[in-house]
């Protein structure tokens, strides 16, 4: 029995390994020249950059992939706990260090707003209750039946998951700076905290439950370790090939056709492509179920990303491994990005300095950085050939005046990616950074199903399907299809 996996992001890699463990002959196909999907790796004259996720928050999900073959992740990867997890830098010069021990976090909260210490503990307890249901029970649960969804609604209502993340946080905290810090997590999976269902409030407890780690060598070191595991298990990896269409007969997938015209036969196909792209560009609409056509027609997409990579000819030892640099506006800026699709003059930034933990990312006496800036997706119709260079300069100048003094003189080997690159490189619809947005009406059964509707033996994993974006989400989506596909051993 031959299984083909389309797309070699973490969801596709995890699926390939799980299918191999079930006894299938597995072929993994990706259009880029590297494994990892968005977790690519770039090098420029001694400066290395991880393009994709920079934090590991549920390492046991990676452990499980090695344990399928009686191996250990720790034999290949050194995961280092970070402290702090994140540093928040505010426009007025104040900062807030989050993570470490609970006592250290409470001390930081007390320094900013003593009255919010008790509220934070209550928020953490609420997040724990959501986590117990949303992650522990449901992240690997298939939602291809509406009745499964209906059974969960009473519990989700009791957990107030009809509220947004912002509403949940502000119920417990009053200080605006702390509310921003503890509501920012949905942006890491493509959601607006003012629209995203508070189900995603579970991320808060997830970080406490398993910690926030960095892999020495970067996320790409994990990709390489998984690649070697696949090679040891005999998985056929084909890079630089793009799937153009699926071969379908009588509602059953028979194989895939590549852009060059080659057809590969398959008994099972797993797609790690953006599901909106899959149903709009690869599968003919007349061969889809009506519910699939409905979902693919006008979903709400996540924001786009402008990602600036650069090195510096000096080090910035006072800058944390992860910094969230917040601008003067919060809700208004997010409305511009998500609702109005406007590229504002102001911004907020996610700054990654891997050399804070792993100096090998840069030459001696230098630092390596990437800056992620949420921007409108391509529905905003910005001309990134014009806006890209201007936004690059605004970001560099803003950092120069704040946490990276003299950056304009010290920056070197810089380059960037825009939503246009996400559309071109990853076939992401509208250049969205995280596929469809994590709204309540686009979660669980309402999201693209892991088992395709109306098409036998087609399964879907990755950010646009259940349980959602982010490294834990996409790896968990492979666990969902593992429960659906029979073993042939």
PDB file of N, CA and C in Angstrom, residues 57-131:
ATOM      1  N   UNK A  57       7.181  24.324  22.259  1.00  0.00           N
ATOM      2  CA  UNK A  57       6.361  24.409  23.466  1.00  0.00           C
ATOM      3  C   UNK A  57       5.734  23.081  23.879  1.00  0.00           C
ATOM      4  N   UNK A  58       5.813  22.079  23.041  1.00  0.00           N
ATOM      5  CA  UNK A  58       5.279  20.761  23.410  1.00  0.00           C
ATOM      6  C   UNK A  58       6.229  19.703  22.858  1.00  0.00           C
ATOM      7  N   UNK A  59       7.439  19.615  23.429  1.00  0.00           N
ATOM      8  CA  UNK A  59       8.451  18.724  22.857  1.00  0.00           C
ATOM      9  C   UNK A  59       8.053  17.257  22.831  1.00  0.00           C
ATOM     10  N   UNK A  60       7.093  16.855  23.671  1.00  0.00           N
ATOM     11  CA  UNK A  60       6.684  15.446  23.673  1.00  0.00           C
ATOM     12  C   UNK A  60       6.099  15.027  22.331  1.00  0.00           C
ATOM     13  N   UNK A  61       5.540  15.985  21.576  1.00  0.00           N
ATOM     14  CA  UNK A  61       5.000  15.656  20.257  1.00  0.00           C
ATOM     15  C   UNK A  61       6.103  15.247  19.292  1.00  0.00           C
ATOM     16  N   UNK A  62       7.268  15.853  19.440  1.00  0.00           N
ATOM     17  CA  UNK A  62       8.420  15.438  18.642  1.00  0.00           C
ATOM     18  C   UNK A  62       8.984  14.121  19.155  1.00  0.00           C
ATOM     19  N   UNK A  63       9.017  13.972  20.477  1.00  0.00           N
ATOM     20  CA  UNK A  63       9.475  12.703  21.067  1.00  0.00           C
ATOM     21  C   UNK A  63       8.694  11.529  20.488  1.00  0.00           C
ATOM     22  N   UNK A  64       7.377  11.707  20.366  1.00  0.00           N
ATOM     23  CA  UNK A  64       6.520  10.611  19.897  1.00  0.00           C
ATOM     24  C   UNK A  64       6.927  10.108  18.514  1.00  0.00           C
ATOM     25  N   UNK A  65       7.380  11.000  17.648  1.00  0.00           N
ATOM     26  CA  UNK A  65       7.746  10.603  16.289  1.00  0.00           C
ATOM     27  C   UNK A  65       8.965   9.689  16.292  1.00  0.00           C
ATOM     28  N   UNK A  66       9.908   9.951  17.166  1.00  0.00           N
ATOM     29  CA  UNK A  66      11.085   9.089  17.272  1.00  0.00           C
ATOM     30  C   UNK A  66      10.733   7.777  17.979  1.00  0.00           C
ATOM     31  N   UNK A  67       9.839   7.868  18.971  1.00  0.00           N
ATOM     32  CA  UNK A  67       9.451   6.668  19.718  1.00  0.00           C
ATOM     33  C   UNK A  67       8.706   5.665  18.850  1.00  0.00           C
ATOM     34  N   UNK A  68       8.098   6.117  17.755  1.00  0.00           N
ATOM     35  CA  UNK A  68       7.447   5.187  16.826  1.00  0.00           C
ATOM     36  C   UNK A  68       8.427   4.127  16.327  1.00  0.00           C
ATOM     37  N   UNK A  69       9.719   4.493  16.315  1.00  0.00           N
ATOM     38  CA  UNK A  69      10.753   3.603  15.783  1.00  0.00           C
ATOM     39  C   UNK A  69      11.794   3.260  16.848  1.00  0.00           C
ATOM     40  N   UNK A  70      11.352   3.342  18.107  1.00  0.00           N
ATOM     41  CA  UNK A  70      12.209   2.982  19.245  1.00  0.00           C
ATOM     42  C   UNK A  70      13.495   3.812  19.283  1.00  0.00           C
ATOM     43  N   UNK A  71      13.362   5.084  18.950  1.00  0.00           N
ATOM     44  CA  UNK A  71      14.490   5.993  19.045  1.00  0.00           C
ATOM     45  C   UNK A  71      14.124   7.143  19.979  1.00  0.00           C
ATOM     46  N   UNK A  72      15.121   7.994  20.300  1.00  0.00           N
ATOM     47  CA  UNK A  72      14.910   9.115  21.211  1.00  0.00           C
ATOM     48  C   UNK A  72      15.334  10.427  20.556  1.00  0.00           C
ATOM     49  N   UNK A  73      14.469  11.409  20.632  1.00  0.00           N
ATOM     50  CA  UNK A  73      14.796  12.739  20.127  1.00  0.00           C
ATOM     51  C   UNK A  73      16.052  13.278  20.794  1.00  0.00           C
ATOM     52  N   UNK A  74      16.188  13.038  22.088  1.00  0.00           N
ATOM     53  CA  UNK A  74      17.318  13.588  22.847  1.00  0.00           C
ATOM     54  C   UNK A  74      18.664  13.074  22.366  1.00  0.00           C
ATOM     55  N   UNK A  75      18.686  11.975  21.610  1.00  0.00           N
ATOM     56  CA  UNK A  75      19.942  11.479  21.052  1.00  0.00           C
ATOM     57  C   UNK A  75      20.430  12.338  19.895  1.00  0.00           C
ATOM     58  N   UNK A  76      19.545  13.172  19.366  1.00  0.00           N
ATOM     59  CA  UNK A  76      19.877  13.958  18.184  1.00  0.00           C
ATOM     60  C   UNK A  76      19.731  15.467  18.380  1.00  0.00           C
ATOM     61  N   UNK A  77      18.892  15.870  19.344  1.00  0.00           N
ATOM     62  CA  UNK A  77      18.583  17.281  19.525  1.00  0.00           C
ATOM     63  C   UNK A  77      18.753  17.672  20.986  1.00  0.00           C
ATOM     64  N   UNK A  78      19.375  18.823  21.205  1.00  0.00           N
ATOM     65  CA  UNK A  78      19.520  19.375  22.553  1.00  0.00           C
ATOM     66  C   UNK A  78      18.548  20.532  22.708  1.00  0.00           C
ATOM     67  N   UNK A  79      17.478  20.316  23.470  1.00  0.00           N
ATOM     68  CA  UNK A  79      16.499  21.360  23.725  1.00  0.00           C
ATOM     69  C   UNK A  79      16.880  22.115  24.996  1.00  0.00           C
ATOM     70  N   UNK A  80      16.950  23.431  24.887  1.00  0.00           N
ATOM     71  CA  UNK A  80      17.378  24.280  25.999  1.00  0.00           C
ATOM     72  C   UNK A  80      16.197  25.121  26.468  1.00  0.00           C
ATOM     73  N   UNK A  81      15.846  25.063  27.764  1.00  0.00           N
ATOM     74  CA  UNK A  81      14.768  25.930  28.258  1.00  0.00           C
ATOM     75  C   UNK A  81      15.203  27.390  28.250  1.00  0.00           C
ATOM     76  N   UNK A  82      14.282  28.258  27.850  1.00  0.00           N
ATOM     77  CA  UNK A  82      14.595  29.684  27.764  1.00  0.00           C
ATOM     78  C   UNK A  82      14.146  30.420  29.024  1.00  0.00           C
ATOM     79  N   UNK A  83      14.852  31.499  29.337  1.00  0.00           N
ATOM     80  CA  UNK A  83      14.479  32.354  30.456  1.00  0.00           C
ATOM     81  C   UNK A  83      15.003  33.765  30.179  1.00  0.00           C
ATOM     82  N   UNK A  84      14.108  34.756  30.076  1.00  0.00           N
ATOM     83  CA  UNK A  84      12.653  34.607  30.068  1.00  0.00           C
ATOM     84  C   UNK A  84      12.179  33.960  28.758  1.00  0.00           C
ATOM     85  N   UNK A  85      10.898  33.568  28.767  1.00  0.00           N
ATOM     86  CA  UNK A  85      10.346  33.048  27.521  1.00  0.00           C
ATOM     87  C   UNK A  85      10.240  34.161  26.493  1.00  0.00           C
ATOM     88  N   UNK A  86       9.679  35.283  26.950  1.00  0.00           N
ATOM     89  CA  UNK A  86       9.527  36.457  26.093  1.00  0.00           C
ATOM     90  C   UNK A  86       9.785  37.702  26.923  1.00  0.00           C
ATOM     91  N   UNK A  87      10.352  38.701  26.288  1.00  0.00           N
ATOM     92  CA  UNK A  87      10.447  40.029  26.896  1.00  0.00           C
ATOM     93  C   UNK A  87       9.553  40.968  26.087  1.00  0.00           C
ATOM     94  N   UNK A  88       8.645  41.630  26.769  1.00  0.00           N
ATOM     95  CA  UNK A  88       7.779  42.608  26.131  1.00  0.00           C
ATOM     96  C   UNK A  88       8.389  43.995  26.303  1.00  0.00           C
ATOM     97  N   UNK A  89       8.577  44.691  25.214  1.00  0.00           N
ATOM     98  CA  UNK A  89       9.084  46.062  25.228  1.00  0.00           C
ATOM     99  C   UNK A  89       7.957  46.984  24.786  1.00  0.00           C
ATOM    100  N   UNK A  90       7.620  47.955  25.650  1.00  0.00           N
ATOM    101  CA  UNK A  90       6.507  48.858  25.371  1.00  0.00           C
ATOM    102  C   UNK A  90       7.007  50.192  24.809  1.00  0.00           C
ATOM    103  N   UNK A  91       6.087  50.911  24.192  1.00  0.00           N
ATOM    104  CA  UNK A  91       6.456  52.147  23.508  1.00  0.00           C
ATOM    105  C   UNK A  91       6.989  53.209  24.457  1.00  0.00           C
ATOM    106  N   UNK A  92       6.602  53.152  25.750  1.00  0.00           N
ATOM    107  CA  UNK A  92       7.079  54.158  26.704  1.00  0.00           C
ATOM    108  C   UNK A  92       8.402  53.767  27.364  1.00  0.00           C
ATOM    109  N   UNK A  93       9.012  52.668  26.911  1.00  0.00           N
ATOM    110  CA  UNK A  93      10.291  52.248  27.468  1.00  0.00           C
ATOM    111  C   UNK A  93      10.191  51.209  28.566  1.00  0.00           C
ATOM    112  N   UNK A  94       8.973  50.939  29.071  1.00  0.00           N
ATOM    113  CA  UNK A  94       8.775  49.912  30.093  1.00  0.00           C
ATOM    114  C   UNK A  94       8.951  48.528  29.461  1.00  0.00           C
ATOM    115  N   UNK A  95       9.337  47.536  30.259  1.00  0.00           N
ATOM    116  CA  UNK A  95       9.427  46.175  29.750  1.00  0.00           C
ATOM    117  C   UNK A  95       8.836  45.214  30.774  1.00  0.00           C
ATOM    118  N   UNK A  96       8.526  44.013  30.295  1.00  0.00           N
ATOM    119  CA  UNK A  96       7.941  42.973  31.139  1.00  0.00           C
ATOM    120  C   UNK A  96       8.526  41.638  30.709  1.00  0.00           C
ATOM    121  N   UNK A  97       9.223  40.960  31.622  1.00  0.00           N
ATOM    122  CA  UNK A  97       9.790  39.654  31.343  1.00  0.00           C
ATOM    123  C   UNK A  97       8.816  38.566  31.774  1.00  0.00           C
ATOM    124  N   UNK A  98       8.471  37.698  30.823  1.00  0.00           N
ATOM    125  CA  UNK A  98       7.488  36.653  31.080  1.00  0.00           C
ATOM    126  C   UNK A  98       8.147  35.294  30.972  1.00  0.00           C
ATOM    127  N   UNK A  99       7.911  34.440  31.973  1.00  0.00           N
ATOM    128  CA  UNK A  99       8.447  33.095  31.953  1.00  0.00           C
ATOM    129  C   UNK A  99       9.474  32.879  33.049  1.00  0.00           C
ATOM    130  N   UNK A 100      10.019  31.688  33.098  1.00  0.00           N
ATOM    131  CA  UNK A 100      10.897  31.313  34.199  1.00  0.00           C
ATOM    132  C   UNK A 100      10.094  30.504  35.194  1.00  0.00           C
ATOM    133  N   UNK A 101      10.057  30.970  36.440  1.00  0.00           N
ATOM    134  CA  UNK A 101       9.210  30.334  37.445  1.00  0.00           C
ATOM    135  C   UNK A 101       7.949  31.161  37.630  1.00  0.00           C
ATOM    136  N   UNK A 102       6.934  30.543  38.220  1.00  0.00           N
ATOM    137  CA  UNK A 102       5.697  31.270  38.488  1.00  0.00           C
ATOM    138  C   UNK A 102       5.972  32.430  39.435  1.00  0.00           C
ATOM    139  N   UNK A 103       6.836  32.214  40.408  1.00  0.00           N
ATOM    140  CA  UNK A 103       7.159  33.279  41.364  1.00  0.00           C
ATOM    141  C   UNK A 103       7.817  34.461  40.661  1.00  0.00           C
ATOM    142  N   UNK A 104       8.702  34.181  39.704  1.00  0.00           N
ATOM    143  CA  UNK A 104       9.363  35.258  38.965  1.00  0.00           C
ATOM    144  C   UNK A 104       8.362  36.028  38.111  1.00  0.00           C
ATOM    145  N   UNK A 105       7.427  35.310  37.497  1.00  0.00           N
ATOM    146  CA  UNK A 105       6.405  35.992  36.690  1.00  0.00           C
ATOM    147  C   UNK A 105       5.508  36.855  37.569  1.00  0.00           C
ATOM    148  N   UNK A 106       5.116  36.330  38.723  1.00  0.00           N
ATOM    149  CA  UNK A 106       4.285  37.122  39.639  1.00  0.00           C
ATOM    150  C   UNK A 106       5.032  38.353  40.138  1.00  0.00           C
ATOM    151  N   UNK A 107       6.334  38.226  40.343  1.00  0.00           N
ATOM    152  CA  UNK A 107       7.128  39.385  40.768  1.00  0.00           C
ATOM    153  C   UNK A 107       7.142  40.447  39.681  1.00  0.00           C
ATOM    154  N   UNK A 108       7.226  40.029  38.433  1.00  0.00           N
ATOM    155  CA  UNK A 108       7.197  40.983  37.316  1.00  0.00           C
ATOM    156  C   UNK A 108       5.825  41.648  37.208  1.00  0.00           C
ATOM    157  N   UNK A 109       4.762  40.853  37.387  1.00  0.00           N
ATOM    158  CA  UNK A 109       3.415  41.432  37.359  1.00  0.00           C
ATOM    159  C   UNK A 109       3.248  42.436  38.487  1.00  0.00           C
ATOM    160  N   UNK A 110       3.719  42.078  39.670  1.00  0.00           N
ATOM    161  CA  UNK A 110       3.609  42.974  40.831  1.00  0.00           C
ATOM    162  C   UNK A 110       4.342  44.281  40.590  1.00  0.00           C
ATOM    163  N   UNK A 111       5.467  44.215  39.891  1.00  0.00           N
ATOM    164  CA  UNK A 111       6.234  45.432  39.598  1.00  0.00           C
ATOM    165  C   UNK A 111       5.440  46.389  38.721  1.00  0.00           C
ATOM    166  N   UNK A 112       4.597  45.834  37.856  1.00  0.00           N
ATOM    167  CA  UNK A 112       3.811  46.670  36.942  1.00  0.00           C
ATOM    168  C   UNK A 112       2.443  47.006  37.513  1.00  0.00           C
ATOM    169  N   UNK A 113       1.763  45.991  38.067  1.00  0.00           N
ATOM    170  CA  UNK A 113       0.424  46.207  38.615  1.00  0.00           C
ATOM    171  C   UNK A 113       0.153  45.174  39.704  1.00  0.00           C
ATOM    172  N   UNK A 114       0.421  45.512  40.973  1.00  0.00           N
ATOM    173  CA  UNK A 114       0.231  44.538  42.062  1.00  0.00           C
ATOM    174  C   UNK A 114      -1.172  43.954  42.118  1.00  0.00           C
ATOM    175  N   UNK A 115      -2.175  44.750  41.758  1.00  0.00           N
ATOM    176  CA  UNK A 115      -3.559  44.288  41.867  1.00  0.00           C
ATOM    177  C   UNK A 115      -3.871  43.161  40.886  1.00  0.00           C
ATOM    178  N   UNK A 116      -3.016  42.944  39.878  1.00  0.00           N
ATOM    179  CA  UNK A 116      -3.287  41.925  38.873  1.00  0.00           C
ATOM    180  C   UNK A 116      -2.662  40.569  39.201  1.00  0.00           C
ATOM    181  N   UNK A 117      -1.954  40.459  40.302  1.00  0.00           N
ATOM    182  CA  UNK A 117      -1.335  39.173  40.645  1.00  0.00           C
ATOM    183  C   UNK A 117      -2.388  38.083  40.857  1.00  0.00           C
ATOM    184  N   UNK A 118      -3.414  38.377  41.630  1.00  0.00           N
ATOM    185  CA  UNK A 118      -4.458  37.389  41.879  1.00  0.00           C
ATOM    186  C   UNK A 118      -5.238  37.085  40.601  1.00  0.00           C
ATOM    187  N   UNK A 119      -5.507  38.120  39.823  1.00  0.00           N
ATOM    188  CA  UNK A 119      -6.213  37.914  38.556  1.00  0.00           C
ATOM    189  C   UNK A 119      -5.428  37.028  37.605  1.00  0.00           C
ATOM    190  N   UNK A 120      -4.102  37.175  37.634  1.00  0.00           N
ATOM    191  CA  UNK A 120      -3.283  36.337  36.766  1.00  0.00           C
ATOM    192  C   UNK A 120      -3.388  34.867  37.159  1.00  0.00           C
ATOM    193  N   UNK A 121      -3.369  34.592  38.440  1.00  0.00           N
ATOM    194  CA  UNK A 121      -3.503  33.204  38.902  1.00  0.00           C
ATOM    195  C   UNK A 121      -4.849  32.618  38.481  1.00  0.00           C
ATOM    196  N   UNK A 122      -5.895  33.431  38.530  1.00  0.00           N
ATOM    197  CA  UNK A 122      -7.207  32.965  38.089  1.00  0.00           C
ATOM    198  C   UNK A 122      -7.223  32.739  36.574  1.00  0.00           C
ATOM    199  N   UNK A 123      -6.559  33.611  35.818  1.00  0.00           N
ATOM    200  CA  UNK A 123      -6.453  33.436  34.371  1.00  0.00           C
ATOM    201  C   UNK A 123      -5.712  32.144  34.044  1.00  0.00           C
ATOM    202  N   UNK A 124      -4.638  31.889  34.768  1.00  0.00           N
ATOM    203  CA  UNK A 124      -3.860  30.680  34.539  1.00  0.00           C
ATOM    204  C   UNK A 124      -4.698  29.431  34.827  1.00  0.00           C
ATOM    205  N   UNK A 125      -5.504  29.481  35.873  1.00  0.00           N
ATOM    206  CA  UNK A 125      -6.361  28.349  36.213  1.00  0.00           C
ATOM    207  C   UNK A 125      -7.435  28.139  35.142  1.00  0.00           C
ATOM    208  N   UNK A 126      -7.988  29.233  34.617  1.00  0.00           N
ATOM    209  CA  UNK A 126      -8.982  29.125  33.540  1.00  0.00           C
ATOM    210  C   UNK A 126      -8.329  28.537  32.292  1.00  0.00           C
ATOM    211  N   UNK A 127      -7.127  28.994  31.980  1.00  0.00           N
ATOM    212  CA  UNK A 127      -6.411  28.472  30.828  1.00  0.00           C
ATOM    213  C   UNK A 127      -6.147  26.980  30.992  1.00  0.00           C
ATOM    214  N   UNK A 128      -5.853  26.556  32.220  1.00  0.00           N
ATOM    215  CA  UNK A 128      -5.614  25.138  32.493  1.00  0.00           C
ATOM    216  C   UNK A 128      -6.860  24.311  32.192  1.00  0.00           C
ATOM    217  N   UNK A 129      -8.040  24.848  32.538  1.00  0.00           N
ATOM    218  CA  UNK A 129      -9.281  24.117  32.270  1.00  0.00           C
ATOM    219  C   UNK A 129      -9.545  24.012  30.770  1.00  0.00           C
ATOM    220  N   UNK A 130      -9.267  25.088  30.039  1.00  0.00           N
ATOM    221  CA  UNK A 130      -9.422  25.036  28.578  1.00  0.00           C
ATOM    222  C   UNK A 130      -8.434  24.033  27.990  1.00  0.00           C
ATOM    223  N   UNK A 131      -7.209  24.064  28.493  1.00  0.00           N
ATOM    224  CA  UNK A 131      -6.163  23.160  28.016  1.00  0.00           C
ATOM    225  C   UNK A 131      -6.567  21.698  28.203  1.00  0.00           C
TER     226      UNK A 131
END
